[in-house]
PDB file of C-alpha atoms and ligand atoms in Angstrom:
ATOM      1  CA  MET A 233     -77.886  55.961 -74.307  1.00 40.00           C
ATOM      2  CA  THR A 234     -74.330  57.309 -74.275  1.00 40.00           C
ATOM      3  CA  ASP A 235     -71.305  56.348 -72.260  1.00 43.00           C
ATOM      4  CA  HIS A 236     -71.244  58.348 -69.075  1.00 45.00           C
ATOM      5  CA  PRO A 237     -68.325  60.801 -69.030  1.00 44.00           C
ATOM      6  CA  LYS A 238     -67.649  60.135 -65.356  1.00 46.00           C
ATOM      7  CA  ALA A 239     -67.402  56.367 -65.864  1.00 44.00           C
ATOM      8  CA  ASP A 240     -63.757  56.000 -64.881  1.00 48.00           C
ATOM      9  CA  HIS A 241     -64.011  53.546 -62.003  1.00 53.00           C
ATOM     10  CA  PRO A 242     -61.488  50.778 -61.609  1.00 49.00           C
ATOM     11  CA  LYS A 243     -63.098  47.531 -62.735  1.00 48.00           C
ATOM     12  CA  ALA A 244     -64.040  45.072 -60.036  1.00 47.00           C
ATOM     13  CA  ASP A 245     -62.034  41.938 -60.782  1.00 45.00           C
ATOM     14  CA  HIS A 246     -64.023  39.337 -58.887  1.00 46.00           C
ATOM     15  CA  PRO A 247     -63.134  36.014 -60.417  1.00 47.00           C
ATOM     16  CA  LYS A 248     -59.503  36.494 -59.330  1.00 54.00           C
ATOM     17  CA  ALA A 249     -60.373  37.920 -55.906  1.00 62.00           C
ATOM     18  CA  ASP A 250     -57.923  36.962 -53.139  1.00 67.00           C
ATOM     19  CA  HIS A 251     -60.053  35.298 -50.493  1.00 68.00           C
ATOM     20  CA  SER A 252     -57.230  34.603 -48.036  1.00 67.00           C
ATOM     21  CA  LYS A 253     -58.266  37.651 -45.945  1.00 66.00           C
ATOM     22  CA  THR A 254     -61.767  36.310 -45.360  1.00 72.00           C
ATOM     23  CA  ASP A 255     -61.157  32.558 -45.327  1.00 69.00           C
ATOM     24  CA  HIS A 256     -61.740  32.356 -41.565  1.00 68.00           C
ATOM     25  CA  LEU A 257     -65.366  33.475 -42.060  1.00 69.00           C
ATOM     26  CA  LYS A 258     -66.079  30.526 -44.291  1.00 60.00           C
ATOM     27  CA  PRO A 259     -66.250  27.273 -42.334  1.00 48.00           C
ATOM     28  CA  ASN A 260     -69.735  27.812 -40.957  1.00 57.00           C
ATOM     29  CA  LEU A 261     -71.267  28.621 -44.306  1.00 58.00           C
ATOM     30  CA  PRO A 262     -72.592  26.343 -47.005  1.00 54.00           C
ATOM     31  CA  ALA A 263     -70.480  26.096 -50.164  1.00 56.00           C
ATOM     32  CA  PRO A 264     -71.658  27.985 -53.251  1.00 54.00           C
ATOM     33  CA  PRO A 265     -73.575  26.028 -55.871  1.00 52.00           C
ATOM     34  CA  PRO A 266     -71.243  23.987 -58.135  1.00 50.00           C
ATOM     35  CA  SER A 267     -71.538  26.385 -61.044  1.00 48.00           C
ATOM     36  CA  SER A 268     -73.921  29.206 -61.735  1.00 48.00           C
ATOM     37  CA  PRO A 269     -74.799  29.344 -65.411  1.00 46.00           C
ATOM     38  CA  SER A 270     -73.149  32.454 -66.828  1.00 44.00           C
ATOM     39  CA  PHE A 271     -76.283  33.501 -68.730  1.00 53.00           C
ATOM     40  CA  ALA A 272     -78.234  33.834 -65.489  1.00 76.00           C
ATOM     41  CA  THR A 273     -78.921  37.241 -64.017  1.00 87.00           C
ATOM     42  CA  PRO A 274     -77.926  37.669 -60.369  1.00 94.00           C
ATOM     43  CA  ARG A 275     -80.349  36.976 -57.519  1.00 95.00           C
ATOM     44  CA  VAL A 276     -81.459  40.284 -56.079  1.00 97.00           C
ATOM     45  CA  LEU A 277     -82.317  40.819 -52.405  1.00 98.00           C
ATOM     46  CA  ALA A 278     -83.678  44.142 -51.168  1.00 98.00           C
ATOM     47  CA  VAL A 279     -82.994  44.953 -47.519  1.00 98.00           C
ATOM     48  CA  ALA A 280     -85.946  47.139 -46.625  1.00 98.00           C
ATOM     49  CA  ASN A 281     -87.803  48.752 -43.750  1.00 96.00           C
ATOM     50  CA  GLN A 282     -89.166  52.291 -43.903  1.00 95.00           C
ATOM     51  CA  LYS A 283     -87.943  52.926 -40.369  1.00 94.00           C
ATOM     52  CA  GLY A 284     -84.498  54.426 -39.935  1.00 95.00           C
ATOM     53  CA  GLY A 285     -81.933  52.955 -37.587  1.00 96.00           C
ATOM     54  CA  VAL A 286     -83.252  49.383 -37.568  1.00 96.00           C
ATOM     55  CA  GLY A 287     -80.104  47.763 -38.977  1.00 98.00           C
ATOM     56  CA  LYS A 288     -80.698  47.736 -42.764  1.00 98.00           C
ATOM     57  CA  THR A 289     -77.254  49.023 -43.671  1.00 98.00           C
ATOM     58  CA  THR A 290     -75.455  46.925 -41.065  1.00 98.00           C
ATOM     59  CA  THR A 291     -77.298  43.813 -42.238  1.00 98.00           C
ATOM     60  CA  THR A 292     -76.612  44.557 -45.920  1.00 98.00           C
ATOM     61  CA  ILE A 293     -72.884  45.097 -45.406  1.00 98.00           C
ATOM     62  CA  ASN A 294     -72.303  42.101 -43.173  1.00 98.00           C
ATOM     63  CA  LEU A 295     -74.463  39.614 -45.044  1.00 97.00           C
ATOM     64  CA  ALA A 296     -72.737  40.663 -48.250  1.00 98.00           C
ATOM     65  CA  THR A 297     -69.318  40.236 -46.621  1.00 97.00           C
ATOM     66  CA  ALA A 298     -70.165  36.773 -45.283  1.00 96.00           C
ATOM     67  CA  MET A 299     -71.514  35.685 -48.657  1.00 96.00           C
ATOM     68  CA  ALA A 300     -68.475  37.029 -50.504  1.00 96.00           C
ATOM     69  CA  ALA A 301     -66.272  35.158 -48.018  1.00 94.00           C
ATOM     70  CA  CYS A 302     -67.870  31.896 -49.032  1.00 88.00           C
ATOM     71  CA  GLY A 303     -67.254  32.450 -52.694  1.00 93.00           C
ATOM     72  CA  ARG A 304     -70.269  34.359 -53.971  1.00 95.00           C
ATOM     73  CA  ARG A 305     -69.608  37.341 -56.193  1.00 96.00           C
ATOM     74  CA  VAL A 306     -71.629  40.018 -54.459  1.00 97.00           C
ATOM     75  CA  LEU A 307     -72.709  43.554 -55.301  1.00 98.00           C
ATOM     76  CA  ILE A 308     -74.245  46.038 -52.868  1.00 98.00           C
ATOM     77  CA  VAL A 309     -76.369  48.774 -54.419  1.00 98.00           C
ATOM     78  CA  ASP A 310     -76.489  51.731 -52.045  1.00 98.00           C
ATOM     79  CA  MET A 311     -79.986  53.172 -52.530  1.00 98.00           C
ATOM     80  CA  ASP A 312     -79.861  55.561 -49.573  1.00 98.00           C
ATOM     81  CA  PRO A 313     -78.854  59.183 -50.305  1.00 97.00           C
ATOM     82  CA  GLN A 314     -77.087  59.179 -46.925  1.00 97.00           C
ATOM     83  CA  GLY A 315     -74.620  56.702 -48.434  1.00 98.00           C
ATOM     84  CA  ASN A 316     -74.048  54.839 -45.174  1.00 98.00           C
ATOM     85  CA  ALA A 317     -73.361  51.509 -46.891  1.00 98.00           C
ATOM     86  CA  SER A 318     -70.695  53.176 -49.043  1.00 98.00           C
ATOM     87  CA  THR A 319     -69.126  54.857 -45.991  1.00 97.00           C
ATOM     88  CA  GLY A 320     -69.317  51.654 -43.950  1.00 98.00           C
ATOM     89  CA  LEU A 321     -67.344  49.914 -46.695  1.00 98.00           C
ATOM     90  CA  GLY A 322     -64.673  52.610 -46.620  1.00 97.00           C
ATOM     91  CA  ILE A 323     -65.553  54.232 -49.957  1.00 97.00           C
ATOM     92  CA  ASP A 324     -64.276  57.801 -49.791  1.00 96.00           C
ATOM     93  CA  ARG A 325     -66.772  60.449 -50.937  1.00 95.00           C
ATOM     94  CA  LYS A 326     -64.248  61.638 -53.536  1.00 95.00           C
ATOM     95  CA  LEU A 327     -64.408  58.219 -55.210  1.00 94.00           C
ATOM     96  CA  ARG A 328     -68.194  58.391 -55.593  1.00 96.00           C
ATOM     97  CA  THR A 329     -68.108  59.867 -59.095  1.00 95.00           C
ATOM     98  CA  VAL A 330     -70.423  57.333 -60.695  1.00 97.00           C
ATOM     99  CA  THR A 331     -73.252  56.417 -58.368  1.00 98.00           C
ATOM    100  CA  THR A 332     -76.682  54.875 -57.998  1.00 98.00           C
ATOM    101  CA  TYR A 333     -78.048  58.201 -59.243  1.00 97.00           C
ATOM    102  CA  ASP A 334     -76.293  57.715 -62.595  1.00 97.00           C
ATOM    103  CA  VAL A 335     -77.613  54.166 -62.898  1.00 97.00           C
ATOM    104  CA  LEU A 336     -81.198  55.246 -62.189  1.00 97.00           C
ATOM    105  CA  ILE A 337     -81.376  58.556 -64.006  1.00 95.00           C
ATOM    106  CA  GLU A 338     -78.630  58.513 -66.675  1.00 94.00           C
ATOM    107  CA  GLU A 339     -78.921  54.785 -67.437  1.00 94.00           C
ATOM    108  CA  THR A 340     -75.203  54.323 -66.809  1.00 97.00           C
ATOM    109  CA  PRO A 341     -74.509  50.570 -67.006  1.00 97.00           C
ATOM    110  CA  ILE A 342     -74.296  49.196 -63.483  1.00 97.00           C
ATOM    111  CA  GLU A 343     -70.889  47.603 -64.102  1.00 97.00           C
ATOM    112  CA  LYS A 344     -69.444  51.065 -64.688  1.00 97.00           C
ATOM    113  CA  ALA A 345     -70.757  52.298 -61.359  1.00 98.00           C
ATOM    114  CA  ALA A 346     -69.506  49.336 -59.290  1.00 98.00           C
ATOM    115  CA  LEU A 347     -66.407  49.908 -57.180  1.00 98.00           C
ATOM    116  CA  PRO A 348     -64.326  47.118 -55.651  1.00 97.00           C
ATOM    117  CA  THR A 349     -64.136  47.075 -51.836  1.00 97.00           C
ATOM    118  CA  ALA A 350     -61.476  45.813 -49.440  1.00 96.00           C
ATOM    119  CA  VAL A 351     -63.524  42.612 -49.104  1.00 97.00           C
ATOM    120  CA  PRO A 352     -62.511  40.193 -51.866  1.00 96.00           C
ATOM    121  CA  GLY A 353     -65.464  39.417 -54.109  1.00 97.00           C
ATOM    122  CA  LEU A 354     -67.575  42.340 -52.875  1.00 98.00           C
ATOM    123  CA  SER A 355     -68.319  45.484 -54.904  1.00 98.00           C
ATOM    124  CA  VAL A 356     -70.558  48.437 -54.227  1.00 98.00           C
ATOM    125  CA  VAL A 357     -72.453  50.928 -56.339  1.00 98.00           C
ATOM    126  CA  PRO A 358     -71.998  53.941 -54.075  1.00 98.00           C
ATOM    127  CA  ALA A 359     -74.561  56.604 -53.262  1.00 98.00           C
ATOM    128  CA  SER A 360     -74.156  60.326 -52.923  1.00 95.00           C
ATOM    129  CA  VAL A 361     -76.560  63.110 -51.963  1.00 94.00           C
ATOM    130  CA  ASP A 362     -77.560  63.415 -55.662  1.00 93.00           C
ATOM    131  CA  LEU A 363     -79.811  60.490 -54.960  1.00 95.00           C
ATOM    132  CA  THR A 364     -82.177  62.726 -52.967  1.00 94.00           C
ATOM    133  CA  GLY A 365     -82.942  64.492 -56.260  1.00 93.00           C
ATOM    134  CA  ALA A 366     -83.553  61.171 -57.989  1.00 93.00           C
ATOM    135  CA  GLU A 367     -86.805  60.725 -55.993  1.00 88.00           C
ATOM    136  CA  LEU A 368     -88.200  63.834 -57.703  1.00 88.00           C
ATOM    137  CA  GLU A 369     -86.646  63.236 -61.109  1.00 93.00           C
ATOM    138  CA  LEU A 370     -88.000  59.695 -61.263  1.00 90.00           C
ATOM    139  CA  VAL A 371     -91.552  61.026 -61.039  1.00 88.00           C
ATOM    140  CA  GLN A 372     -91.214  62.391 -64.570  1.00 89.00           C
ATOM    141  CA  ILE A 373     -89.466  59.408 -66.129  1.00 88.00           C
ATOM    142  CA  ASN A 374     -91.078  56.606 -68.121  1.00 87.00           C
ATOM    143  CA  GLY A 375     -90.908  53.247 -66.374  1.00 91.00           C
ATOM    144  CA  ARG A 376     -89.838  55.109 -63.239  1.00 93.00           C
ATOM    145  CA  GLU A 377     -90.456  52.165 -60.924  1.00 95.00           C
ATOM    146  CA  SER A 378     -88.365  49.697 -62.933  1.00 96.00           C
ATOM    147  CA  ARG A 379     -85.152  51.615 -63.633  1.00 96.00           C
ATOM    148  CA  LEU A 380     -83.071  49.519 -61.252  1.00 97.00           C
ATOM    149  CA  ARG A 381     -84.694  46.293 -62.419  1.00 97.00           C
ATOM    150  CA  ARG A 382     -83.715  47.094 -66.007  1.00 96.00           C
ATOM    151  CA  ALA A 383     -80.145  47.830 -64.909  1.00 97.00           C
ATOM    152  CA  LEU A 384     -79.860  44.471 -63.119  1.00 97.00           C
ATOM    153  CA  ARG A 385     -81.720  42.146 -65.507  1.00 94.00           C
ATOM    154  CA  ILE A 386     -78.857  42.000 -67.943  1.00 91.00           C
ATOM    155  CA  PRO A 387     -77.198  38.693 -68.837  1.00 89.00           C
ATOM    156  CA  ASP A 388     -73.584  38.095 -67.838  1.00 90.00           C
ATOM    157  CA  LEU A 389     -73.295  40.622 -65.048  1.00 95.00           C
ATOM    158  CA  PRO A 390     -70.296  39.556 -62.939  1.00 96.00           C
ATOM    159  CA  TRP A 391     -72.258  38.891 -59.734  1.00 97.00           C
ATOM    160  CA  ASP A 392     -74.175  35.974 -58.254  1.00 95.00           C
ATOM    161  CA  LEU A 393     -76.003  38.072 -55.718  1.00 96.00           C
ATOM    162  CA  VAL A 394     -77.050  41.704 -55.390  1.00 98.00           C
ATOM    163  CA  LEU A 395     -78.067  43.230 -52.056  1.00 98.00           C
ATOM    164  CA  ILE A 396     -79.888  46.561 -52.153  1.00 98.00           C
ATOM    165  CA  ASP A 397     -79.593  48.802 -49.101  1.00 98.00           C
ATOM    166  CA  CYS A 398     -82.875  50.760 -49.059  1.00 98.00           C
ATOM    167  CA  PRO A 399     -83.466  54.241 -47.609  1.00 97.00           C
ATOM    168  CA  PRO A 400     -85.742  54.713 -44.571  1.00 96.00           C
ATOM    169  CA  ALA A 401     -88.837  55.611 -46.619  1.00 94.00           C
ATOM    170  CA  LEU A 402     -91.296  53.992 -49.000  1.00 92.00           C
ATOM    171  CA  GLY A 403     -90.716  56.390 -51.921  1.00 92.00           C
ATOM    172  CA  PHE A 404     -89.532  55.783 -55.476  1.00 94.00           C
ATOM    173  CA  LEU A 405     -86.112  54.568 -54.380  1.00 96.00           C
ATOM    174  CA  THR A 406     -87.498  51.749 -52.244  1.00 97.00           C
ATOM    175  CA  LEU A 407     -90.112  51.068 -54.930  1.00 96.00           C
ATOM    176  CA  ASN A 408     -87.292  50.626 -57.465  1.00 97.00           C
ATOM    177  CA  ALA A 409     -85.522  48.257 -55.095  1.00 98.00           C
ATOM    178  CA  LEU A 410     -88.629  46.136 -54.495  1.00 98.00           C
ATOM    179  CA  VAL A 411     -89.481  45.994 -58.194  1.00 97.00           C
ATOM    180  CA  ALA A 412     -85.895  44.922 -58.961  1.00 98.00           C
ATOM    181  CA  ALA A 413     -85.771  42.301 -56.223  1.00 98.00           C
ATOM    182  CA  ASP A 414     -86.449  38.577 -56.227  1.00 97.00           C
ATOM    183  CA  ALA A 415     -86.933  38.685 -52.480  1.00 97.00           C
ATOM    184  CA  VAL A 416     -86.982  41.133 -49.612  1.00 98.00           C
ATOM    185  CA  LEU A 417     -85.218  40.824 -46.302  1.00 98.00           C
ATOM    186  CA  VAL A 418     -86.637  42.906 -43.467  1.00 98.00           C
ATOM    187  CA  PRO A 419     -84.517  43.899 -40.457  1.00 97.00           C
ATOM    188  CA  LEU A 420     -86.688  44.573 -37.443  1.00 96.00           C
ATOM    189  CA  GLN A 421     -85.352  46.273 -34.359  1.00 94.00           C
ATOM    190  CA  CYS A 422     -86.478  44.653 -31.116  1.00 89.00           C
ATOM    191  CA  GLU A 423     -88.400  47.635 -29.762  1.00 88.00           C
ATOM    192  CA  PHE A 424     -91.939  48.362 -28.686  1.00 83.00           C
ATOM    193  CA  TYR A 425     -93.267  49.809 -31.986  1.00 84.00           C
ATOM    194  CA  ALA A 426     -91.603  47.249 -34.244  1.00 84.00           C
ATOM    195  CA  LEU A 427     -94.790  45.501 -35.394  1.00 84.00           C
ATOM    196  CA  GLU A 428     -96.665  48.699 -36.243  1.00 84.00           C
ATOM    197  CA  GLY A 429     -94.268  49.681 -39.004  1.00 85.00           C
ATOM    198  CA  LEU A 430     -94.014  46.102 -40.162  1.00 90.00           C
ATOM    199  CA  SER A 431     -97.677  45.708 -41.115  1.00 89.00           C
ATOM    200  CA  HIS A 432     -97.431  48.828 -43.285  1.00 90.00           C
ATOM    201  CA  LEU A 433     -94.345  47.432 -44.993  1.00 93.00           C
ATOM    202  CA  LEU A 434     -95.999  44.051 -45.590  1.00 94.00           C
ATOM    203  CA  LYS A 435     -99.023  45.761 -47.169  1.00 94.00           C
ATOM    204  CA  THR A 436     -96.710  47.751 -49.435  1.00 95.00           C
ATOM    205  CA  ILE A 437     -94.902  44.566 -50.476  1.00 96.00           C
ATOM    206  CA  GLU A 438     -98.280  42.967 -51.332  1.00 96.00           C
ATOM    207  CA  ARG A 439     -99.226  45.999 -53.448  1.00 96.00           C
ATOM    208  CA  ILE A 440     -95.909  45.898 -55.302  1.00 97.00           C
ATOM    209  CA  LYS A 441     -96.379  42.177 -55.896  1.00 97.00           C
ATOM    210  CA  ARG A 442     -99.823  42.764 -57.395  1.00 96.00           C
ATOM    211  CA  GLY A 443     -98.876  45.819 -59.429  1.00 94.00           C
ATOM    212  CA  TYR A 444     -95.299  45.378 -60.596  1.00 96.00           C
ATOM    213  CA  ASN A 445     -93.418  42.307 -59.429  1.00 97.00           C
ATOM    214  CA  PRO A 446     -95.562  39.176 -59.012  1.00 97.00           C
ATOM    215  CA  SER A 447     -92.619  36.941 -58.144  1.00 95.00           C
ATOM    216  CA  LEU A 448     -91.401  39.089 -55.227  1.00 97.00           C
ATOM    217  CA  GLU A 449     -91.049  36.976 -52.080  1.00 96.00           C
ATOM    218  CA  ILE A 450     -90.250  37.699 -48.474  1.00 96.00           C
ATOM    219  CA  GLN A 451     -86.868  36.095 -47.808  1.00 97.00           C
ATOM    220  CA  GLY A 452     -87.287  36.649 -44.107  1.00 97.00           C
ATOM    221  CA  VAL A 453     -87.410  38.981 -41.148  1.00 97.00           C
ATOM    222  CA  VAL A 454     -84.339  39.391 -38.970  1.00 98.00           C
ATOM    223  CA  LEU A 455     -84.560  40.637 -35.410  1.00 97.00           C
ATOM    224  CA  THR A 456     -81.765  43.127 -34.752  1.00 97.00           C
ATOM    225  CA  MET A 457     -80.168  44.929 -31.820  1.00 96.00           C
ATOM    226  CA  PHE A 458     -81.489  42.393 -29.358  1.00 96.00           C
ATOM    227  CA  ASP A 459     -80.582  43.268 -25.787  1.00 94.00           C
ATOM    228  CA  LYS A 460     -81.169  40.353 -23.442  1.00 90.00           C
ATOM    229  CA  ARG A 461     -81.182  42.655 -20.394  1.00 92.00           C
ATOM    230  CA  ASN A 462     -84.191  44.510 -21.801  1.00 91.00           C
ATOM    231  CA  SER A 463     -87.417  42.565 -21.219  1.00 91.00           C
ATOM    232  CA  ILE A 464     -89.201  44.447 -24.038  1.00 90.00           C
ATOM    233  CA  CYS A 465     -86.792  42.812 -26.505  1.00 92.00           C
ATOM    234  CA  GLY A 466     -87.845  39.302 -25.516  1.00 92.00           C
ATOM    235  CA  MET A 467     -91.539  40.233 -25.641  1.00 91.00           C
ATOM    236  CA  VAL A 468     -91.188  41.794 -29.088  1.00 91.00           C
ATOM    237  CA  ALA A 469     -89.251  38.781 -30.385  1.00 92.00           C
ATOM    238  CA  ASP A 470     -92.011  36.407 -29.152  1.00 92.00           C
ATOM    239  CA  ASP A 471     -94.716  38.616 -30.606  1.00 91.00           C
ATOM    240  CA  VAL A 472     -93.039  38.851 -34.012  1.00 92.00           C
ATOM    241  CA  ARG A 473     -92.564  35.084 -34.148  1.00 94.00           C
ATOM    242  CA  GLN A 474     -96.199  34.561 -33.242  1.00 93.00           C
ATOM    243  CA  HIS A 475     -97.318  36.808 -36.114  1.00 91.00           C
ATOM    244  CA  LEU A 476     -94.849  35.739 -38.762  1.00 92.00           C
ATOM    245  CA  GLY A 477     -93.896  32.189 -37.805  1.00 94.00           C
ATOM    246  CA  ASP A 478     -91.001  30.752 -39.739  1.00 94.00           C
ATOM    247  CA  LYS A 479     -90.597  33.897 -41.847  1.00 96.00           C
ATOM    248  CA  VAL A 480     -88.490  35.062 -38.900  1.00 97.00           C
ATOM    249  CA  TYR A 481     -84.905  33.811 -39.050  1.00 97.00           C
ATOM    250  CA  ARG A 482     -83.772  31.771 -36.098  1.00 96.00           C
ATOM    251  CA  THR A 483     -80.659  33.904 -35.800  1.00 97.00           C
ATOM    252  CA  ILE A 484     -81.136  37.060 -33.738  1.00 97.00           C
ATOM    253  CA  ILE A 485     -78.571  39.855 -34.074  1.00 98.00           C
ATOM    254  CA  PRO A 486     -77.529  41.019 -30.590  1.00 97.00           C
ATOM    255  CA  ARG A 487     -76.845  44.619 -29.710  1.00 97.00           C
ATOM    256  CA  ASN A 488     -73.080  44.676 -29.736  1.00 97.00           C
ATOM    257  CA  VAL A 489     -70.710  47.602 -29.377  1.00 97.00           C
ATOM    258  CA  ARG A 490     -68.242  46.225 -31.949  1.00 98.00           C
ATOM    259  CA  VAL A 491     -71.031  46.336 -34.562  1.00 98.00           C
ATOM    260  CA  SER A 492     -71.590  50.037 -33.898  1.00 97.00           C
ATOM    261  CA  GLU A 493     -67.846  50.826 -33.929  1.00 97.00           C
ATOM    262  CA  ALA A 494     -67.078  49.147 -37.254  1.00 97.00           C
ATOM    263  CA  PRO A 495     -68.577  51.751 -39.663  1.00 96.00           C
ATOM    264  CA  SER A 496     -66.344  54.527 -38.321  1.00 96.00           C
ATOM    265  CA  HIS A 497     -63.378  52.361 -39.369  1.00 96.00           C
ATOM    266  CA  GLY A 498     -64.877  51.914 -42.844  1.00 96.00           C
ATOM    267  CA  LYS A 499     -65.060  48.165 -42.318  1.00 96.00           C
ATOM    268  CA  PRO A 500     -67.791  45.541 -42.024  1.00 97.00           C
ATOM    269  CA  VAL A 501     -67.818  44.259 -38.421  1.00 97.00           C
ATOM    270  CA  LEU A 502     -66.969  40.858 -39.903  1.00 96.00           C
ATOM    271  CA  VAL A 503     -63.614  42.328 -40.932  1.00 95.00           C
ATOM    272  CA  TYR A 504     -63.205  44.678 -37.941  1.00 96.00           C
ATOM    273  CA  ASP A 505     -63.704  41.921 -35.339  1.00 96.00           C
ATOM    274  CA  TRP A 506     -64.943  38.636 -36.733  1.00 95.00           C
ATOM    275  CA  ARG A 507     -64.967  36.947 -33.326  1.00 96.00           C
ATOM    276  CA  CYS A 508     -67.433  39.308 -31.629  1.00 97.00           C
ATOM    277  CA  ALA A 509     -70.998  38.202 -30.958  1.00 97.00           C
ATOM    278  CA  GLY A 510     -72.389  40.506 -33.669  1.00 97.00           C
ATOM    279  CA  SER A 511     -70.108  39.046 -36.346  1.00 97.00           C
ATOM    280  CA  GLN A 512     -70.856  35.492 -35.327  1.00 97.00           C
ATOM    281  CA  ALA A 513     -74.589  36.227 -35.540  1.00 97.00           C
ATOM    282  CA  TYR A 514     -74.210  37.659 -39.050  1.00 97.00           C
ATOM    283  CA  ILE A 515     -72.265  34.555 -40.135  1.00 96.00           C
ATOM    284  CA  HIS A 516     -75.138  32.368 -38.880  1.00 96.00           C
ATOM    285  CA  LEU A 517     -77.691  34.614 -40.544  1.00 97.00           C
ATOM    286  CA  ALA A 518     -75.827  34.355 -43.859  1.00 96.00           C
ATOM    287  CA  GLY A 519     -76.063  30.567 -43.592  1.00 95.00           C
ATOM    288  CA  GLU A 520     -79.833  30.774 -43.057  1.00 96.00           C
ATOM    289  CA  VAL A 521     -80.316  33.247 -45.903  1.00 96.00           C
ATOM    290  CA  LEU A 522     -78.316  31.090 -48.308  1.00 94.00           C
ATOM    291  CA  LYS A 523     -80.299  28.002 -47.325  1.00 94.00           C
ATOM    292  CA  ARG A 524     -83.552  29.838 -47.976  1.00 95.00           C
ATOM    293  CA  GLU A 525     -82.153  31.147 -51.257  1.00 93.00           C
ATOM    294  CA  ALA A 526     -81.449  27.579 -52.329  1.00 91.00           C
ATOM    295  CA  ALA A 527     -85.050  26.598 -51.448  1.00 91.00           C
ATOM    296  CA  LEU A 528     -86.560  29.658 -53.142  1.00 90.00           C
ATOM    297  CA  THR A 529     -84.581  29.253 -56.357  1.00 88.00           C
ATOM    298  CA  ALA A 530     -85.373  25.529 -56.466  1.00 85.00           C
ATOM    299  CA  SER A 531     -89.100  26.246 -56.093  1.00 78.00           C
ATOM    300  CA  THR A 532     -89.075  28.954 -58.801  1.00 70.00           C
ATOM    301  CA  ALA A 533     -87.102  26.688 -61.159  1.00 69.00           C
ATOM    302  CA  ALA A 534     -89.578  23.812 -60.632  1.00 65.00           C
TER     303      ALA A 534
HETATM  304  P1  LIG B 669     -80.550  51.603 -40.913  1.00 79.49           P
HETATM  305  O1  LIG B 669     -79.742  51.334 -42.130  1.00 79.49           O
HETATM  306  O2  LIG B 669     -81.799  50.793 -40.840  1.00 79.49           O
HETATM  307  O3  LIG B 669     -80.825  53.067 -40.726  1.00 79.49           O
HETATM  308  P2  LIG B 669     -78.120  50.972 -39.461  1.00 79.49           P
HETATM  309  O4  LIG B 669     -77.675  49.652 -39.938  1.00 79.49           O
HETATM  310  O5  LIG B 669     -77.420  52.171 -40.028  1.00 79.49           O
HETATM  311  O6  LIG B 669     -79.696  51.129 -39.637  1.00 79.49           O
HETATM  312  O7  LIG B 669     -78.015  50.971 -37.869  1.00 79.49           O
HETATM  313  C1  LIG B 669     -78.354  52.126 -37.111  1.00 79.49           C
HETATM  314  C2  LIG B 669     -77.286  52.370 -36.058  1.00 79.49           C
HETATM  315  O8  LIG B 669     -77.266  51.287 -35.136  1.00 79.49           O
HETATM  316  C3  LIG B 669     -75.895  52.480 -36.637  1.00 79.49           C
HETATM  317  O9  LIG B 669     -75.170  53.420 -35.895  1.00 79.49           O
HETATM  318  C4  LIG B 669     -75.312  51.080 -36.447  1.00 79.49           C
HETATM  319  O10 LIG B 669     -73.904  51.104 -36.314  1.00 79.49           O
HETATM  320  C5  LIG B 669     -75.979  50.667 -35.139  1.00 79.49           C
HETATM  321  N1  LIG B 669     -76.199  49.220 -35.082  1.00 79.49           N
HETATM  322  C6  LIG B 669     -76.769  48.430 -36.024  1.00 79.49           C
HETATM  323  N2  LIG B 669     -76.819  47.148 -35.613  1.00 79.49           N
HETATM  324  C7  LIG B 669     -76.278  47.123 -34.382  1.00 79.49           C
HETATM  325  C8  LIG B 669     -76.036  46.083 -33.414  1.00 79.49           C
HETATM  326  N3  LIG B 669     -76.368  44.812 -33.656  1.00 79.49           N
HETATM  327  N4  LIG B 669     -75.452  46.435 -32.249  1.00 79.49           N
HETATM  328  C9  LIG B 669     -75.110  47.719 -31.996  1.00 79.49           C
HETATM  329  N5  LIG B 669     -75.300  48.733 -32.847  1.00 79.49           N
HETATM  330  C10 LIG B 669     -75.882  48.451 -34.029  1.00 79.49           C
HETATM  331 MG1  LIG B 670     -79.190  52.691 -43.666  1.00 79.49          MG
END
């Protein structure tokens, strides 16, 4: 493996990150654990659903922002060739010289691909359209399903938590994300066909557990784009809770115009307008996710 010639990114300098810009997001969130042992590899959460437009990218960006605001060192890996997570974090296409493609195909060390963002403590491995080709190239590569896992299971990476924003498909990119992950978080849009796609995803997760990643867990399912004026939304929410019980987070993300405006400003909605209902919901969700993380890591350590 050689050093990648394009590896000229500025280094993300997390330990000294200035948190004053995001301090106001903190009070509702639990404090980080007293000290994470430096030899540990980061916890990895894949945000997955093979449907497009269900809120994967929005959830990834805003959960990551909330967690960075409460002191976690967080990395987003943009696994979608559309690069929406990178755009939503304000990463100009010209800056995307070293990308997820390089990590997966060229074995570029992930630290060299990570770019700092405007959110203190949050970095992103950006995606570009090259990643579309990676689906095909991976087919011919040895250990094609575990390329991302290998890149992330390295001691002393400078992150506590990695969130992977998956593409809207169950191909090799999502497979890599689910093989790399400790747990998967599923955004589910409150719409009539929501449960249909979900059972297919749950079967896929079971298959990946059996075949590649026995310790993969479901972190939880988050209901997104909830519109209280639409009666279908309430029916779907009840139905999903009946099927999945406490796997469904208590927090529901409302449909909120500020959430949909934020990406065009290259900002997480938590930075664009932290008071809006969408931001407040993501802050609550981050609290729930971190609580579950604490329970999951305690049960795997036991
Ligand atoms: P995915 O990554 O699953 O394709 P996105 O997160 O990109 O989904 O969301 C799809 C679209 O819906 C985007 O335009 C996004 O800005 C918008 N959106 C996501 N969540 C909300 C919300 N809670 N309220 C309003 N618009 C939303
Ligand atoms: Mg997306």
